[in-house]
XYZ file of N, CA and C in Angstrom:
735
model
N 88.918 12.905 -22.666
C 89.863 12.078 -23.426
C 89.157 11.187 -24.433
N 87.837 11.032 -24.272
C 87.096 10.234 -25.241
C 87.614 8.807 -25.347
N 87.766 8.359 -26.595
C 88.156 6.972 -26.839
C 89.624 6.691 -26.534
N 90.390 7.727 -26.200
C 91.804 7.497 -25.879
C 92.005 7.087 -24.422
N 90.947 7.146 -23.612
C 91.066 6.748 -22.208
C 91.035 5.228 -22.116
N 91.942 4.676 -21.310
C 92.049 3.223 -21.208
C 90.846 2.601 -20.502
N 90.005 3.409 -19.880
C 88.896 2.865 -19.123
C 87.584 2.776 -19.868
N 87.559 3.112 -21.161
C 86.309 2.954 -21.901
C 85.967 1.473 -22.012
N 84.696 1.187 -22.239
C 84.253 -0.204 -22.316
C 85.046 -0.970 -23.385
N 85.237 -0.324 -24.552
C 85.943 -0.985 -25.654
C 87.407 -1.216 -25.321
N 88.052 -0.234 -24.704
C 89.476 -0.368 -24.396
C 89.730 -1.375 -23.277
N 88.825 -1.449 -22.320
C 88.943 -2.464 -21.268
C 88.821 -3.852 -21.872
N 87.869 -4.026 -22.776
C 87.660 -5.333 -23.406
C 88.836 -5.730 -24.289
N 89.497 -4.735 -24.901
C 90.587 -5.028 -25.833
C 91.943 -5.150 -25.150
N 92.001 -4.839 -23.855
C 93.288 -4.852 -23.152
C 93.862 -6.265 -23.092
N 95.105 -6.409 -23.482
C 95.759 -7.712 -23.487
C 96.499 -7.907 -22.165
N 95.879 -8.631 -21.247
C 96.450 -8.801 -19.911
C 97.666 -9.729 -19.901
N 97.921 -10.419 -21.019
C 99.072 -11.322 -21.064
C 100.386 -10.545 -21.146
N 100.301 -9.287 -21.583
C 101.484 -8.435 -21.656
C 101.564 -7.637 -20.362
N 102.546 -7.930 -19.582
C 102.635 -7.394 -18.220
C 102.696 -5.871 -18.196
N 101.805 -5.276 -17.429
C 101.850 -3.848 -17.157
C 102.856 -3.615 -16.045
N 103.685 -2.610 -16.172
C 104.792 -2.423 -15.232
C 104.538 -1.229 -14.318
N 104.739 -1.453 -13.018
C 104.749 -0.389 -12.034
C 106.120 -0.345 -11.392
N 106.492 0.819 -10.938
C 107.762 0.939 -10.225
C 107.629 0.235 -8.885
N 108.514 -0.716 -8.617
C 108.445 -1.472 -7.364
C 109.429 -0.923 -6.343
N 109.194 -1.282 -5.101
C 110.008 -0.806 -3.993
C 110.498 -2.024 -3.218
N 111.658 -2.514 -3.551
C 112.172 -3.726 -2.923
C 113.432 -3.422 -2.114
N 113.256 -3.274 -0.818
C 114.385 -3.060 0.080
C 114.321 -4.152 1.130
N 115.281 -5.064 1.106
C 115.189 -6.239 1.965
C 115.850 -6.051 3.325
N 116.231 -4.834 3.646
C 116.833 -4.597 4.963
C 116.628 -3.145 5.363
N 116.681 -2.909 6.657
C 116.537 -1.548 7.157
C 117.829 -0.762 6.903
N 117.733 0.566 6.875
C 118.945 1.383 6.737
C 119.883 1.131 7.906
N 121.148 1.305 7.680
C 122.124 1.085 8.746
C 121.924 2.108 9.859
N 122.333 1.724 11.050
C 122.191 2.616 12.203
C 122.984 3.906 11.996
N 124.006 3.850 11.168
C 124.853 5.019 10.934
C 124.086 6.138 10.234
N 123.195 5.767 9.302
C 122.525 6.821 8.537
C 121.121 7.156 9.049
N 120.593 6.372 10.001
C 119.240 6.649 10.496
C 119.085 8.059 11.063
N 120.040 8.559 11.860
C 119.894 9.935 12.361
C 119.842 10.963 11.243
N 120.570 10.701 10.168
C 120.569 11.636 9.049
C 119.243 11.570 8.282
N 118.662 10.383 8.199
C 117.356 10.252 7.566
C 116.288 11.006 8.359
N 116.359 10.920 9.676
C 115.436 11.681 10.507
C 115.646 13.175 10.308
N 116.864 13.566 10.178
C 117.214 14.979 10.030
C 116.609 15.596 8.776
N 116.556 14.820 7.709
C 116.034 15.349 6.450
C 114.546 15.031 6.248
N 113.915 14.339 7.195
C 112.497 14.069 7.106
C 112.134 12.761 6.440
N 113.111 11.868 6.242
C 112.850 10.594 5.578
C 112.898 9.411 6.535
N 112.945 9.691 7.837
C 113.074 8.611 8.809
C 111.883 7.663 8.809
N 110.684 8.211 8.708
C 109.482 7.366 8.736
C 109.356 6.526 7.472
N 109.516 7.165 6.324
C 109.340 6.434 5.070
C 110.408 5.359 4.912
N 111.555 5.542 5.571
C 112.614 4.534 5.497
C 112.239 3.251 6.223
N 111.192 3.292 7.047
C 110.725 2.083 7.735
C 109.993 1.134 6.781
N 109.578 1.663 5.624
C 108.853 0.848 4.651
C 109.899 0.159 3.787
N 110.300 -1.028 4.202
C 111.496 -1.621 3.605
C 111.234 -2.755 2.622
N 109.969 -3.082 2.376
C 109.723 -4.121 1.371
C 108.325 -3.978 0.800
N 108.233 -4.014 -0.503
C 106.924 -4.122 -1.130
C 107.069 -4.297 -2.631
N 106.514 -5.363 -3.166
C 106.405 -5.552 -4.601
C 104.972 -5.207 -4.978
N 104.782 -4.165 -5.764
C 103.445 -3.655 -6.048
C 102.777 -4.497 -7.135
N 101.538 -4.884 -6.913
C 100.779 -5.715 -7.832
C 100.484 -4.942 -9.120
N 100.949 -5.443 -10.241
C 100.757 -4.759 -11.521
C 99.292 -4.710 -11.941
N 98.445 -5.565 -11.362
C 97.031 -5.585 -11.738
C 96.271 -4.382 -11.172
N 96.953 -3.558 -10.389
C 96.334 -2.320 -9.940
C 96.135 -1.335 -11.091
N 96.512 -1.759 -12.298
C 96.164 -0.985 -13.486
C 94.647 -0.794 -13.540
N 93.892 -1.659 -12.861
C 92.439 -1.510 -12.808
C 92.038 -0.183 -12.179
N 92.828 0.309 -11.226
C 92.536 1.612 -10.628
C 92.778 2.730 -11.637
N 93.788 2.572 -12.471
C 94.109 3.612 -13.449
C 93.058 3.681 -14.547
N 92.335 2.600 -14.743
C 91.231 2.633 -15.704
C 90.111 3.548 -15.224
N 90.122 3.873 -13.935
C 89.080 4.727 -13.367
C 89.600 6.101 -12.969
N 90.821 6.423 -13.367
C 91.412 7.734 -13.047
C 91.016 8.756 -14.108
N 90.572 9.923 -13.665
C 90.198 10.990 -14.585
C 91.174 12.154 -14.428
N 91.953 12.483 -15.471
C 92.940 13.558 -15.377
C 92.318 14.939 -15.247
N 91.055 15.105 -15.675
C 90.431 16.424 -15.574
C 90.223 16.851 -14.123
N 89.958 15.865 -13.262
C 89.642 16.163 -11.868
C 90.641 15.573 -10.884
N 91.579 14.760 -11.371
C 92.535 14.068 -10.508
C 91.805 13.234 -9.444
N 90.800 12.507 -9.906
C 90.037 11.652 -9.002
C 89.776 10.300 -9.657
N 89.527 9.294 -8.804
C 89.068 7.991 -9.271
C 87.544 8.026 -9.339
N 86.985 7.589 -10.451
C 85.536 7.514 -10.598
C 85.085 6.098 -10.289
N 84.360 5.941 -9.186
C 83.891 4.644 -8.722
C 82.367 4.638 -8.696
N 81.742 3.464 -8.649
C 80.288 3.413 -8.577
C 79.720 4.176 -7.383
N 80.525 4.346 -6.329
C 80.069 5.046 -5.123
C 80.348 6.533 -5.165
N 81.011 7.020 -6.206
C 81.351 8.433 -6.303
C 82.825 8.624 -6.603
N 83.293 9.845 -6.449
C 84.692 10.181 -6.721
C 85.497 10.236 -5.433
N 86.747 9.837 -5.513
C 87.660 9.963 -4.380
C 89.075 10.049 -4.924
N 90.000 10.482 -4.088
C 91.364 10.638 -4.561
C 92.353 10.557 -3.414
N 93.616 10.471 -3.744
C 94.716 10.472 -2.771
C 95.014 11.915 -2.398
N 95.033 12.216 -1.117
C 95.250 13.583 -0.655
C 96.615 13.730 0.005
N 96.988 14.975 0.269
C 98.250 15.225 0.964
C 98.241 14.601 2.353
N 97.088 14.659 3.022
C 97.004 14.040 4.347
C 97.248 12.538 4.253
N 96.752 11.913 3.198
C 97.007 10.490 2.989
C 98.508 10.219 2.875
N 99.205 11.056 2.109
C 100.649 10.879 1.920
C 101.366 10.969 3.262
N 100.979 11.957 4.055
C 101.626 12.135 5.360
C 101.376 10.947 6.278
N 100.130 10.473 6.320
C 99.804 9.384 7.232
C 100.345 8.044 6.752
N 100.363 7.824 5.450
C 100.843 6.552 4.920
C 102.363 6.465 4.919
N 103.034 7.576 4.594
C 104.492 7.559 4.415
C 105.268 8.328 5.475
N 104.590 9.202 6.204
C 105.306 9.993 7.197
C 106.136 11.106 6.590
N 105.814 11.514 5.367
C 106.545 12.585 4.708
C 105.929 13.937 5.054
N 106.772 14.947 5.066
C 106.307 16.298 5.354
C 105.457 16.826 4.201
N 104.333 17.492 4.525
C 103.463 18.019 3.477
C 103.300 19.536 3.576
N 104.068 20.144 4.473
C 104.134 21.597 4.509
C 105.588 22.004 4.308
N 105.896 23.265 4.439
C 107.288 23.679 4.279
C 107.589 24.235 2.902
N 108.851 24.237 2.547
C 109.302 24.853 1.314
C 108.925 24.009 0.095
N 108.719 24.712 -1.017
C 108.317 24.056 -2.258
C 109.544 23.576 -3.020
N 109.510 22.342 -3.494
C 110.551 21.811 -4.369
C 110.182 22.201 -5.797
N 111.005 22.986 -6.431
C 110.683 23.439 -7.777
C 111.960 23.567 -8.591
N 111.789 23.680 -9.897
C 112.938 23.776 -10.783
C 113.100 22.520 -11.610
N 114.199 22.412 -12.316
C 114.456 21.280 -13.192
C 114.732 20.017 -12.382
N 114.116 18.914 -12.809
C 114.409 17.637 -12.155
C 115.659 16.997 -12.728
N 116.026 17.405 -13.936
C 117.257 16.914 -14.541
C 118.368 17.923 -14.277
N 119.455 17.472 -13.713
C 120.570 18.355 -13.426
C 121.840 17.883 -14.086
N 122.863 18.712 -14.114
C 124.138 18.307 -14.715
C 124.820 17.223 -13.902
N 125.711 16.501 -14.546
C 126.411 15.407 -13.870
C 127.166 15.881 -12.634
N 127.679 17.109 -12.715
C 128.515 17.551 -11.599
C 127.694 17.716 -10.310
N 126.356 17.919 -10.434
C 125.522 18.037 -9.238
C 125.548 16.732 -8.451
N 125.517 15.603 -9.158
C 125.575 14.296 -8.504
C 126.960 14.043 -7.931
N 127.962 14.371 -8.704
C 129.340 14.162 -8.251
C 129.622 15.006 -7.013
N 129.140 16.257 -7.033
C 129.373 17.165 -5.912
C 128.673 16.677 -4.652
N 127.470 16.093 -4.813
C 126.690 15.655 -3.655
C 127.121 14.296 -3.126
N 127.441 13.364 -4.048
C 127.718 11.983 -3.646
C 129.142 11.527 -3.917
N 129.835 12.265 -4.761
C 131.191 11.872 -5.087
C 131.277 10.787 -6.140
N 130.159 10.526 -6.864
C 130.146 9.504 -7.901
C 129.440 10.037 -9.135
N 129.726 9.422 -10.279
C 129.008 9.749 -11.503
C 127.625 9.116 -11.463
N 126.601 9.751 -12.060
C 125.270 9.137 -12.090
C 125.271 7.866 -12.914
N 124.452 6.887 -12.488
C 124.361 5.624 -13.206
C 122.946 5.096 -13.100
N 122.539 4.326 -14.095
C 121.215 3.705 -14.138
C 120.120 4.710 -13.778
N 119.354 4.408 -12.743
C 118.225 5.248 -12.371
C 118.631 6.626 -11.881
N 119.886 6.775 -11.449
C 120.299 8.077 -10.946
C 120.275 9.138 -12.033
N 120.365 8.748 -13.276
C 120.326 9.715 -14.358
C 119.033 10.518 -14.342
N 117.943 9.892 -13.926
C 116.642 10.544 -13.973
C 116.423 11.476 -12.798
N 117.140 11.268 -11.700
C 116.883 12.057 -10.500
C 118.085 12.846 -10.032
N 119.098 12.943 -10.879
C 120.328 13.584 -10.422
C 120.118 15.036 -10.015
N 119.100 15.697 -10.635
C 118.813 17.071 -10.257
C 118.372 17.190 -8.813
N 117.781 16.141 -8.262
C 117.308 16.147 -6.886
C 118.446 16.320 -5.902
N 119.643 15.882 -6.270
C 120.764 15.961 -5.340
C 121.120 17.399 -4.997
N 120.687 18.354 -5.804
C 120.910 19.758 -5.468
C 120.158 20.136 -4.206
N 119.064 19.374 -3.894
C 118.270 19.673 -2.708
C 118.793 18.963 -1.464
N 119.497 17.868 -1.621
C 119.905 17.081 -0.455
C 121.354 17.339 -0.044
N 122.016 18.251 -0.718
C 123.395 18.561 -0.337
C 123.455 19.118 1.076
N 122.520 20.014 1.407
C 122.440 20.602 2.736
C 121.339 19.870 3.499
N 121.701 19.014 4.441
C 120.717 18.165 5.109
C 119.708 18.975 5.915
N 120.159 20.051 6.553
C 119.221 20.855 7.330
C 118.208 21.542 6.431
N 118.662 22.033 5.311
C 117.749 22.673 4.370
C 116.826 21.638 3.728
N 117.349 20.457 3.473
C 116.558 19.390 2.865
C 115.331 19.062 3.708
N 115.487 19.069 5.011
C 114.399 18.749 5.908
C 113.301 19.781 5.946
N 113.509 20.924 5.312
C 112.515 21.991 5.304
C 111.562 21.905 4.119
N 111.828 20.972 3.199
C 111.026 20.889 1.981
C 109.817 19.959 2.154
N 108.793 20.230 1.355
C 107.566 19.432 1.378
C 107.715 18.250 0.420
N 108.393 17.210 0.878
C 108.640 16.046 0.020
C 107.374 15.238 -0.236
N 106.414 15.298 0.681
C 105.146 14.618 0.452
C 104.390 15.214 -0.726
N 104.479 16.532 -0.881
C 103.833 17.197 -2.018
C 104.462 16.753 -3.328
N 105.787 16.620 -3.325
C 106.490 16.158 -4.527
C 106.047 14.754 -4.900
N 105.972 13.898 -3.900
C 105.578 12.497 -4.120
C 104.188 12.416 -4.748
N 103.239 13.173 -4.194
C 101.871 13.130 -4.696
C 101.760 13.761 -6.078
N 102.428 14.889 -6.269
C 102.378 15.581 -7.554
C 102.926 14.705 -8.677
N 104.040 14.032 -8.402
C 104.655 13.169 -9.409
C 103.740 11.997 -9.755
N 103.111 11.397 -8.722
C 102.207 10.288 -8.977
C 100.993 10.746 -9.782
N 100.426 11.901 -9.420
C 99.304 12.447 -10.192
C 99.690 12.606 -11.666
N 100.852 13.203 -11.899
C 101.308 13.456 -13.270
C 101.422 12.157 -14.053
N 101.998 11.141 -13.434
C 102.204 9.877 -14.131
C 100.894 9.123 -14.347
N 99.965 9.196 -13.393
C 98.686 8.527 -13.585
C 97.888 9.190 -14.700
N 98.047 10.504 -14.853
C 97.366 11.198 -15.943
C 97.905 10.746 -17.304
N 99.178 10.394 -17.358
C 99.753 9.872 -18.594
C 99.304 8.426 -18.830
N 99.266 7.656 -17.757
C 99.046 6.222 -17.871
C 97.589 5.860 -18.107
N 96.663 6.773 -17.853
C 95.261 6.440 -18.086
C 94.918 6.485 -19.573
N 95.888 6.739 -20.425
C 95.667 6.662 -21.867
C 95.884 5.224 -22.337
N 95.071 4.801 -23.258
C 95.179 3.434 -23.757
C 96.532 3.222 -24.433
N 97.058 2.029 -24.303
C 98.321 1.675 -24.933
C 99.543 1.929 -24.089
N 99.425 2.729 -23.014
C 100.569 2.982 -22.139
C 100.806 1.739 -21.291
N 102.057 1.290 -21.220
C 102.358 -0.007 -20.613
C 103.049 0.060 -19.256
N 103.235 1.259 -18.727
C 103.882 1.365 -17.420
C 103.496 2.689 -16.777
N 103.702 2.766 -15.474
C 103.463 4.007 -14.754
C 104.654 4.253 -13.834
N 105.165 5.462 -13.869
C 106.265 5.841 -12.979
C 105.667 6.458 -11.714
N 106.504 7.071 -10.913
C 106.015 7.625 -9.662
C 105.958 6.564 -8.582
N 105.445 6.954 -7.437
C 105.424 6.060 -6.278
C 104.182 5.173 -6.316
N 104.301 4.032 -6.970
C 103.164 3.116 -7.061
C 102.817 2.515 -5.701
N 103.757 2.500 -4.771
C 103.456 2.017 -3.425
C 102.415 2.908 -2.755
N 102.455 4.200 -3.042
C 101.445 5.109 -2.510
C 100.069 4.746 -3.052
N 99.995 4.467 -4.342
C 98.732 4.045 -4.950
C 98.231 2.756 -4.308
N 99.117 1.793 -4.109
C 98.723 0.505 -3.554
C 98.247 0.636 -2.110
N 99.041 1.303 -1.277
C 98.689 1.429 0.138
C 97.387 2.207 0.310
N 97.214 3.267 -0.460
C 95.972 4.042 -0.395
C 94.783 3.171 -0.810
N 94.927 2.424 -1.883
C 93.847 1.557 -2.362
C 93.452 0.536 -1.304
N 94.432 -0.085 -0.652
C 94.138 -1.113 0.338
C 93.424 -0.544 1.564
N 93.809 0.671 1.989
C 93.149 1.265 3.144
C 91.765 1.779 2.800
N 91.603 2.358 1.623
C 90.322 2.955 1.251
C 89.317 1.927 0.727
N 89.807 0.851 0.091
C 88.926 -0.188 -0.442
C 89.378 -1.520 0.142
N 88.994 -1.823 1.380
C 89.503 -3.015 2.084
C 89.254 -4.328 1.350
N 88.228 -4.409 0.504
C 87.965 -5.663 -0.224
C 89.097 -6.012 -1.185
N 89.910 -5.030 -1.550
C 91.036 -5.272 -2.449
C 92.327 -5.582 -1.698
N 92.307 -5.448 -0.389
C 93.534 -5.533 0.402
C 93.872 -6.954 0.828
N 95.157 -7.277 0.888
C 95.565 -8.554 1.488
C 95.365 -8.499 2.995
N 95.360 -9.651 3.631
C 95.256 -9.703 5.085
C 96.641 -9.562 5.687
N 96.793 -8.588 6.557
C 98.087 -8.344 7.194
C 97.970 -8.551 8.693
N 98.977 -9.194 9.262
C 99.019 -9.401 10.706
C 99.646 -8.218 11.430
N 100.107 -7.236 10.662
C 100.729 -6.053 11.250
C 99.648 -5.108 11.748
N 99.710 -4.720 13.006
C 98.741 -3.776 13.546
C 98.959 -2.399 12.922
N 97.897 -1.675 12.577
C 98.061 -0.345 11.988
C 98.811 0.586 12.919
N 99.816 1.253 12.389
C 100.575 2.237 13.151
C 101.258 3.170 12.156
N 101.620 4.329 12.622
C 102.220 5.361 11.786
C 103.695 5.070 11.508
N 104.121 5.137 10.240
C 103.396 5.426 9.004
C 102.633 4.190 8.523
N 101.405 4.372 8.125
C 100.477 3.272 7.928
C 100.779 2.383 6.731
N 101.576 2.851 5.775
C 101.929 2.009 4.628
C 102.739 0.794 5.049
N 103.387 0.847 6.209
C 104.177 -0.286 6.695
C 103.315 -1.538 6.805
N 102.056 -1.351 7.132
C 101.157 -2.496 7.331
C 101.017 -3.335 6.072
N 101.069 -2.696 4.902
C 100.937 -3.418 3.646
C 102.235 -3.427 2.852
N 103.335 -3.365 3.555
C 104.640 -3.395 2.896
C 105.525 -4.432 3.564
N 104.958 -5.589 3.817
C 105.676 -6.647 4.523
C 105.554 -7.964 3.774
N 106.454 -8.875 4.063
C 106.354 -10.234 3.548
C 105.304 -11.008 4.342
N 104.815 -12.082 3.743
C 103.961 -12.998 4.475
C 102.508 -12.602 4.606
N 102.026 -11.640 3.820
C 100.607 -11.300 3.892
C 99.769 -12.370 3.196
N 98.502 -12.465 3.577
C 97.613 -13.483 3.026
C 96.734 -12.859 1.938
N 96.730 -13.474 0.756
C 96.021 -12.904 -0.387
C 94.806 -13.733 -0.817
N 94.419 -14.729 -0.039
C 93.350 -15.627 -0.460
C 92.027 -14.907 -0.670
N 91.745 -13.890 0.127
C 90.463 -13.188 0.030
C 90.544 -11.929 -0.829
N 91.693 -11.684 -1.429
C 91.861 -10.492 -2.263
C 92.110 -10.917 -3.707
N 91.879 -10.022 -4.672
C 92.088 -10.381 -6.077
C 93.523 -10.188 -6.538
N 94.468 -10.339 -5.633
C 95.869 -10.110 -5.966
C 96.284 -10.845 -7.242
N 96.954 -10.127 -8.138
C 97.477 -10.677 -9.394
C 96.375 -11.156 -10.336
N 95.140 -10.700 -10.117
C 94.017 -11.141 -10.941
C 93.236 -9.902 -11.380
N 93.501 -9.437 -12.583
C 92.925 -8.189 -13.064
C 91.400 -8.240 -13.098
N 90.839 -9.351 -13.584
C 89.380 -9.463 -13.645
C 88.762 -9.362 -12.258
N 89.485 -9.860 -11.237
C 88.984 -9.775 -9.869
C 88.938 -8.345 -9.375
N 89.988 -7.580 -9.658
C 89.995 -6.155 -9.289
C 88.826 -5.438 -9.966
N 88.663 -5.679 -11.246
C 87.591 -5.005 -11.982
C 86.213 -5.371 -11.429
N 86.031 -6.645 -11.070
C 84.736 -7.082 -10.548
C 84.401 -6.342 -9.258
N 85.376 -6.267 -8.352
C 85.133 -5.570 -7.079
C 84.812 -4.102 -7.332
N 85.597 -3.452 -8.186
C 85.378 -2.034 -8.457
C 84.045 -1.777 -9.146
N 83.625 -2.689 -10.007
C 82.371 -2.513 -10.738
C 81.142 -2.728 -9.867
N 81.289 -3.464 -8.767
C 80.132 -3.833 -7.946
C 80.215 -3.245 -6.536
N 80.882 -2.130 -6.413
C 81.033 -1.511 -5.105
C 79.736 -0.865 -4.637
N 79.542 -0.893 -3.335
C 78.469 -0.133 -2.691
C 79.126 0.816 -1.693
N 78.333 1.721 -1.153
C 78.909 2.777 -0.315
C 79.752 2.222 0.830
N 79.302 1.153 1.456
C 80.037 0.606 2.591
C 81.379 -0.010 2.241
N 81.682 -0.162 0.957
C 82.949 -0.765 0.540
C 84.103 0.223 0.534
N 83.812 1.497 0.739
C 84.850 2.535 0.699
C 84.957 3.188 2.062
N 86.181 3.353 2.535
C 86.416 4.031 3.798
C 86.691 5.502 3.526
N 85.789 6.365 3.972
C 85.954 7.802 3.782
C 86.446 8.492 5.047
N 86.834 7.719 6.036
C 87.308 8.311 7.282
C 88.594 9.091 7.040
N 88.829 10.155 7.811
C 90.072 10.929 7.648
C 91.303 10.052 7.857
N 92.383 10.390 7.163
C 93.596 9.584 7.241
C 94.150 9.491 8.649
N 93.907 10.501 9.453
C 94.494 10.505 10.802
C 93.916 9.408 11.699
N 92.778 8.796 11.274
C 92.224 7.705 12.072
C 92.152 6.436 11.228
N 93.135 6.267 10.357
C 93.195 5.052 9.545
C 93.263 3.806 10.418
N 93.899 3.929 11.570
C 94.018 2.762 12.436
C 92.641 2.294 12.920
N 91.718 3.210 13.121
C 90.384 2.832 13.576
C 89.581 2.193 12.457
N 89.832 2.612 11.213
C 89.062 2.080 10.087
C 89.581 0.745 9.617
N 90.688 0.282 10.174
C 91.319 -0.927 9.651
C 91.383 -2.035 10.670
N 90.819 -1.838 11.838
C 90.876 -2.861 12.882
C 89.569 -3.611 12.965
């Protein structure tokens, strides 16, 4: 990408941090009703529905400055690493095997009306095609939704690592939770014991940020620029609980 990459020395220096970089946030202040929980389990979304609150720190743009679209990896002083399908499964509890979700993401209005009985509005316009997959709950549970989540985030990070881009779509909570588990020096202190799905640990109110560079872009960059091998957790996702205690 040459000089068009936002992570070059010149582009990092020229970045205007006063103009807020936007990430998609996940703000759910209550658990799903007991009425729909069995249906969420049926379609494979029961675990991820436990992650009911998280405002993602926009200063995590520092991670995107180190994203390389050629390899889909973060380039750090300690080497390359990336978010894997196993990470998605362990952090979110989403299925990563099964049927492939493919086809147009944009669908006609009647697909939304047929599935939900309402016209698409606001954000639903962008995902109305997805309702073609959730009409049949049993069939919906057979799809690899974790693969979709990761693929979409990869695609958006590849767009956002270009200089001048002011927002990133996709599941930014996945980026945040992965960063906190893999680079503990960037993570807030959480009183929640690690348990599956592991993103719950960093998706709660009341975490302590005194020892982390939360909301401070220069702090994120400093930690990333001065990393040593011991600052990164390379343990498999299935034992994230052991690496975080």
